[in-house]
CSV table of C-alpha atoms in Angstrom, one decimal:
chain,number,residue,atom,x,y,z
A,1179,UNK,CA,-7.7,35.7,-18.8
A,1180,UNK,CA,-11.3,36.0,-20.1
A,1181,UNK,CA,-11.7,38.4,-23.0
A,1182,UNK,CA,-14.1,41.3,-22.5
A,1183,UNK,CA,-16.3,42.3,-25.4
A,1184,UNK,CA,-17.6,45.8,-26.2
A,1185,UNK,CA,-21.1,44.8,-25.2
A,1186,UNK,CA,-19.8,43.6,-21.8
A,1187,UNK,CA,-18.2,46.9,-21.1
A,1188,UNK,CA,-21.4,48.8,-22.2
A,1189,UNK,CA,-23.5,46.6,-19.9
A,1190,UNK,CA,-21.1,47.2,-17.0
A,1191,UNK,CA,-21.2,51.0,-17.7
A,1192,UNK,CA,-25.0,51.0,-17.8
A,1193,UNK,CA,-25.1,49.1,-14.5
A,1194,UNK,CA,-22.7,51.7,-13.0
A,1195,UNK,CA,-25.0,54.5,-14.0
A,1196,UNK,CA,-27.6,52.9,-11.8
A,1197,UNK,CA,-25.4,52.0,-8.9
A,1198,UNK,CA,-23.5,55.3,-8.6
A,1199,UNK,CA,-26.5,57.6,-7.8
A,1200,UNK,CA,-27.5,55.2,-5.0
A,1201,UNK,CA,-24.0,55.3,-3.7
A,1202,UNK,CA,-23.9,59.1,-3.9
A,1203,UNK,CA,-27.1,59.4,-1.9
A,1204,UNK,CA,-25.5,57.6,1.0
A,1205,UNK,CA,-23.2,60.6,1.5
A,1206,UNK,CA,-25.5,62.2,4.0
A,1207,UNK,CA,-24.7,64.7,6.6
A,1208,UNK,CA,-23.0,67.3,4.4
A,1209,UNK,CA,-24.4,70.8,5.3
A,1210,UNK,CA,-25.8,72.9,2.5
A,1211,UNK,CA,-23.6,75.5,0.9
A,1212,UNK,CA,-25.6,78.3,2.5
A,1213,UNK,CA,-25.1,76.8,6.0
A,1214,UNK,CA,-21.4,76.6,5.5
A,1215,UNK,CA,-21.2,80.1,4.1
A,1216,UNK,CA,-23.1,81.5,7.1
A,1217,UNK,CA,-20.6,79.7,9.3
A,1218,UNK,CA,-17.7,81.3,7.5
A,1219,UNK,CA,-19.4,84.7,7.8
A,1220,UNK,CA,-20.0,84.4,11.5
A,1221,UNK,CA,-16.4,83.3,12.1
A,1222,UNK,CA,-15.0,86.2,10.1
A,1223,UNK,CA,-17.5,89.0,11.1
A,1224,UNK,CA,-19.3,87.8,14.2
A,1225,UNK,CA,-23.0,88.1,14.4
A,1226,UNK,CA,-25.1,91.2,13.3
A,1227,UNK,CA,-25.0,94.1,13.6
A,1228,UNK,CA,-21.8,94.1,11.5
A,1229,UNK,CA,-19.1,96.8,11.2
A,1230,UNK,CA,-20.4,98.3,7.9
A,1231,UNK,CA,-17.5,100.6,7.4
A,1232,UNK,CA,-15.1,97.6,7.6
A,1233,UNK,CA,-17.2,95.6,5.2
A,1234,UNK,CA,-17.4,98.3,2.6
A,1235,UNK,CA,-13.7,99.1,2.8
A,1236,UNK,CA,-12.8,95.4,2.5
A,1237,UNK,CA,-15.6,94.1,0.3
A,1238,UNK,CA,-13.3,92.5,-2.3
A,1239,UNK,CA,-11.2,90.8,0.3
A,1240,UNK,CA,-14.3,89.5,2.1
A,1241,UNK,CA,-15.9,88.1,-1.0
A,1242,UNK,CA,-12.7,86.2,-1.9
A,1243,UNK,CA,-11.9,85.0,1.6
A,1244,UNK,CA,-15.4,84.1,2.7
A,1245,UNK,CA,-16.4,82.0,-0.3
A,1246,UNK,CA,-13.0,80.2,-0.1
A,1247,UNK,CA,-13.5,79.5,3.6
A,1248,UNK,CA,-17.0,78.1,3.0
A,1249,UNK,CA,-15.6,76.0,0.2
A,1250,UNK,CA,-12.9,74.6,2.5
A,1251,UNK,CA,-15.6,73.7,5.1
A,1252,UNK,CA,-17.5,71.9,2.4
A,1253,UNK,CA,-14.5,69.9,1.1
A,1254,UNK,CA,-13.8,68.8,4.7
A,1255,UNK,CA,-17.4,67.6,5.2
A,1256,UNK,CA,-17.4,66.0,1.8
A,1257,UNK,CA,-14.3,64.0,2.5
A,1258,UNK,CA,-15.5,62.8,5.8
A,1259,UNK,CA,-19.0,61.7,4.5
A,1260,UNK,CA,-18.1,60.4,1.0
A,1261,UNK,CA,-14.7,58.9,2.0
A,1262,UNK,CA,-16.5,56.6,4.5
A,1263,UNK,CA,-19.1,55.6,1.8
A,1264,UNK,CA,-16.4,54.9,-0.8
A,1265,UNK,CA,-14.3,52.8,1.7
A,1266,UNK,CA,-17.3,50.6,2.5
A,1267,UNK,CA,-18.2,50.2,-1.1
A,1268,UNK,CA,-14.7,49.2,-2.2
A,1269,UNK,CA,-14.5,46.8,0.7
A,1270,UNK,CA,-17.9,45.3,-0.2
A,1271,UNK,CA,-16.5,44.4,-3.7
A,1272,UNK,CA,-14.0,41.9,-2.1
A,1273,UNK,CA,-14.8,38.3,-3.0
A,1274,UNK,CA,-13.3,34.9,-2.4
A,1275,UNK,CA,-11.7,33.5,0.7
A,1276,UNK,CA,-8.9,36.0,1.0
A,1277,UNK,CA,-10.8,38.8,-0.7
A,1278,UNK,CA,-9.9,40.8,-3.7
A,1279,UNK,CA,-6.8,43.1,-3.6
A,1280,UNK,CA,-7.7,46.7,-3.0
A,1281,UNK,CA,-6.2,47.8,-6.4
A,1282,UNK,CA,-8.1,45.1,-8.2
A,1283,UNK,CA,-11.3,46.1,-6.4
A,1284,UNK,CA,-10.8,49.7,-7.5
A,1285,UNK,CA,-10.1,48.7,-11.1
A,1286,UNK,CA,-13.3,46.6,-11.2
A,1287,UNK,CA,-15.3,49.5,-9.7
A,1288,UNK,CA,-13.9,52.0,-12.2
A,1289,UNK,CA,-17.2,52.9,-13.9
A,1290,UNK,CA,-19.1,53.1,-10.6
A,1291,UNK,CA,-16.5,55.4,-9.2
A,1292,UNK,CA,-16.3,57.5,-12.4
A,1293,UNK,CA,-20.1,58.2,-12.2
A,1294,UNK,CA,-19.9,58.7,-8.5
A,1295,UNK,CA,-17.2,61.4,-8.8
A,1296,UNK,CA,-19.1,63.0,-11.6
A,1297,UNK,CA,-22.1,63.4,-9.3
A,1298,UNK,CA,-19.8,64.8,-6.6
A,1299,UNK,CA,-18.3,67.3,-9.0
A,1300,UNK,CA,-21.7,68.6,-10.1
A,1301,UNK,CA,-22.9,68.9,-6.6
A,1302,UNK,CA,-19.7,70.7,-5.6
A,1303,UNK,CA,-20.2,73.3,-8.4
A,1304,UNK,CA,-23.8,74.0,-7.4
A,1305,UNK,CA,-22.8,74.5,-3.8
A,1306,UNK,CA,-19.9,76.7,-4.7
A,1307,UNK,CA,-22.2,78.9,-6.8
A,1308,UNK,CA,-24.7,79.1,-4.0
A,1309,UNK,CA,-22.0,80.0,-1.5
A,1310,UNK,CA,-20.7,82.9,-3.6
A,1311,UNK,CA,-24.2,84.3,-4.0
A,1312,UNK,CA,-24.9,84.0,-0.3
A,1313,UNK,CA,-21.7,85.9,0.6
A,1314,UNK,CA,-22.5,88.8,-1.7
A,1315,UNK,CA,-26.2,88.9,-0.6
A,1316,UNK,CA,-25.2,88.8,3.1
A,1317,UNK,CA,-22.7,91.6,2.7
A,1318,UNK,CA,-25.3,93.7,0.7
A,1319,UNK,CA,-27.8,93.2,3.5
A,1320,UNK,CA,-25.2,94.2,6.1
A,1321,UNK,CA,-24.5,97.5,4.3
A,1322,UNK,CA,-28.3,98.3,4.2
A,1323,UNK,CA,-28.6,98.9,0.5
A,1324,UNK,CA,-32.2,98.8,-0.7
A,1325,UNK,CA,-33.1,96.0,-3.1
A,1326,UNK,CA,-35.7,93.4,-4.0
A,1327,UNK,CA,-34.3,89.9,-4.1
A,1328,UNK,CA,-34.8,87.6,-7.1
A,1329,UNK,CA,-37.6,89.5,-8.9
A,1330,UNK,CA,-39.2,88.1,-12.0
A,1331,UNK,CA,-38.3,90.5,-14.8
A,1332,UNK,CA,-39.4,89.7,-18.3
A,1333,UNK,CA,-38.5,86.1,-18.1
A,1334,UNK,CA,-35.3,86.7,-16.2
A,1335,UNK,CA,-34.6,86.3,-12.4
A,1336,UNK,CA,-31.6,88.3,-11.4
A,1337,UNK,CA,-30.4,88.2,-7.8
A,1338,UNK,CA,-31.3,91.9,-7.0
A,1339,UNK,CA,-33.0,94.9,-8.5
A,1340,UNK,CA,-32.1,98.1,-6.9
A,1341,UNK,CA,-33.7,100.0,-5.3
A,1342,UNK,CA,-36.9,97.9,-5.6
A,1343,UNK,CA,-39.2,96.0,-7.9
A,1344,UNK,CA,-41.8,98.7,-7.4
A,1345,UNK,CA,-39.5,101.4,-8.7
A,1346,UNK,CA,-38.4,99.1,-11.6
A,1347,UNK,CA,-42.1,98.8,-12.6
A,1348,UNK,CA,-42.5,102.6,-12.4
A,1349,UNK,CA,-39.1,103.7,-13.9
A,1350,UNK,CA,-36.9,100.8,-15.1
A,1351,UNK,CA,-34.2,103.0,-16.6
A,1352,UNK,CA,-33.5,104.5,-13.1
A,1353,UNK,CA,-32.8,101.1,-11.6
A,1354,UNK,CA,-29.8,98.8,-11.4
A,1355,UNK,CA,-30.0,95.1,-12.0
A,1356,UNK,CA,-27.4,93.0,-10.2
A,1357,UNK,CA,-26.8,89.3,-10.2
A,1358,UNK,CA,-24.1,86.9,-9.1
A,1359,UNK,CA,-22.4,84.1,-11.1
A,1360,UNK,CA,-19.3,82.5,-9.7
A,1361,UNK,CA,-18.2,81.7,-13.2
A,1362,UNK,CA,-19.8,83.3,-16.3
A,1363,UNK,CA,-19.0,81.6,-19.6
A,1364,UNK,CA,-22.1,82.5,-21.6
A,1365,UNK,CA,-24.5,82.3,-18.8
A,1366,UNK,CA,-24.7,86.1,-18.5
A,1367,UNK,CA,-27.2,85.9,-21.5
A,1368,UNK,CA,-29.7,84.1,-19.2
A,1369,UNK,CA,-29.9,87.3,-17.1
A,1370,UNK,CA,-29.7,89.9,-19.8
A,1371,UNK,CA,-32.8,88.9,-21.9
A,1372,UNK,CA,-34.1,91.0,-24.7
A,1373,UNK,CA,-37.1,92.3,-22.8
A,1374,UNK,CA,-35.1,93.4,-19.8
A,1375,UNK,CA,-34.5,97.1,-19.3
A,1376,UNK,CA,-32.5,99.0,-16.7
A,1377,UNK,CA,-29.9,101.7,-16.2
A,1378,UNK,CA,-27.2,99.1,-16.2
A,1379,UNK,CA,-26.7,95.4,-15.7
A,1380,UNK,CA,-24.1,94.3,-13.1
A,1381,UNK,CA,-22.7,90.8,-13.0
A,1382,UNK,CA,-20.6,89.9,-9.9
A,1383,UNK,CA,-18.2,87.1,-10.4
A,1384,UNK,CA,-14.8,85.7,-9.4
A,1385,UNK,CA,-14.2,84.3,-12.9
A,1386,UNK,CA,-10.6,85.0,-14.0
A,1387,UNK,CA,-11.0,83.7,-17.6
A,1388,UNK,CA,-13.6,85.9,-19.3
A,1389,UNK,CA,-12.4,86.4,-22.9
A,1390,UNK,CA,-12.0,89.8,-24.5
A,1391,UNK,CA,-14.6,89.0,-27.2
A,1392,UNK,CA,-17.1,88.0,-24.6
A,1393,UNK,CA,-16.4,91.1,-22.6
A,1394,UNK,CA,-17.0,93.1,-25.8
A,1395,UNK,CA,-20.4,91.5,-26.2
A,1396,UNK,CA,-21.3,92.3,-22.6
A,1397,UNK,CA,-20.2,96.0,-23.2
A,1398,UNK,CA,-22.5,96.2,-26.2
A,1399,UNK,CA,-25.4,95.1,-23.9
A,1400,UNK,CA,-24.4,97.6,-21.1
A,1401,UNK,CA,-23.2,94.9,-18.9
A,1402,UNK,CA,-20.6,95.7,-16.2
A,1403,UNK,CA,-18.7,92.9,-14.6
A,1404,UNK,CA,-17.9,93.4,-10.9
A,1405,UNK,CA,-15.0,91.4,-9.5
A,1406,UNK,CA,-12.7,91.6,-6.4
A,1407,UNK,CA,-10.0,94.2,-6.7
A,1408,UNK,CA,-7.1,91.8,-7.2
A,1409,UNK,CA,-8.9,90.0,-10.0
A,1410,UNK,CA,-9.6,93.3,-11.7
A,1411,UNK,CA,-5.9,94.4,-11.4
A,1412,UNK,CA,-4.4,91.0,-12.5
A,1413,UNK,CA,-6.7,89.9,-15.3
A,1414,UNK,CA,-8.8,92.8,-16.5
A,1415,UNK,CA,-6.8,96.0,-15.9
A,1416,UNK,CA,-7.6,97.6,-19.2
A,1417,UNK,CA,-11.2,96.4,-19.6
A,1418,UNK,CA,-13.5,99.4,-19.0
A,1419,UNK,CA,-16.6,97.3,-18.3
A,1420,UNK,CA,-14.9,95.3,-15.6
A,1421,UNK,CA,-14.8,97.1,-12.3
A,1422,UNK,CA,-14.0,96.2,-8.7
A,1423,UNK,CA,-16.6,96.0,-5.9
A,1424,UNK,CA,-15.1,99.1,-4.4
A,1425,UNK,CA,-15.5,101.0,-7.7
A,1426,UNK,CA,-19.1,99.7,-7.9
A,1427,UNK,CA,-20.0,101.1,-4.5
A,1428,UNK,CA,-18.2,104.4,-4.9
A,1429,UNK,CA,-19.0,105.4,-8.4
A,1430,UNK,CA,-22.2,103.5,-9.3
A,1431,UNK,CA,-24.3,102.4,-6.3
A,1432,UNK,CA,-23.7,105.2,-3.8
A,1433,UNK,CA,-24.4,108.0,-6.4
A,1434,UNK,CA,-27.6,106.1,-7.3
A,1435,UNK,CA,-28.6,105.9,-3.7
A,1436,UNK,CA,-28.1,109.6,-3.3
A,1437,UNK,CA,-30.3,110.2,-6.4
A,1438,UNK,CA,-33.0,107.9,-5.2
A,1439,UNK,CA,-33.1,109.6,-1.8
A,1440,UNK,CA,-33.2,113.0,-3.4
A,1441,UNK,CA,-36.2,112.0,-5.5
A,1442,UNK,CA,-38.0,110.3,-2.6
A,1443,UNK,CA,-37.7,106.8,-4.1
A,1444,UNK,CA,-36.2,105.4,-0.9
């Protein structure tokens, strides 16, 4: 058996980094996350106009179920498209009269497959995040709440400013800033920049692992985390700055809408 040197392995790894992206690009035909999300929404709610009372009463459940359904559709499309590409690649590595054993072919393709699956994972995360944002935005639109999507605010670009960018420019403290992050970690700091002002910042997420120290930092910056009801009850029951979507509508957004209407803002 020929000995393999460290430099040989490094060269093989470097070559794999060039081959894997080309292989990944062959996985065509996978619909975008937004397309798959819209498919899930149509299958669950039908086409507009939607039953707004049902959506509002079941917002938490819909957010959880719709993004999971869209993710399932994506995984199905991913397996079909990428599975075929991988099968052809492994087969192409066969050499000799009888060809190389499948297990040996997989072993020799380790670095290529490693880089390929890394690209696949990164793409999957991006699509999942886009799917979550699309679900929340579509349900917001269905309920008819006033907002400006993705405004440029002091170097930040949240998903919504409510009731509008024009009112934010006139009276920022009377507005609500709302954005979606499927998982938070420390990315909430990208939205809540030093120059950004508003009545409150709302971060919608389905993240079940936000630490208490991080939540305390958010509370210090007037950040309220909005999650599906079951996630609130199971993981953040005693955290005052974590609220359910239903709490957000009933005790934050709806009173603000009444105030904006009374003041002629909307």
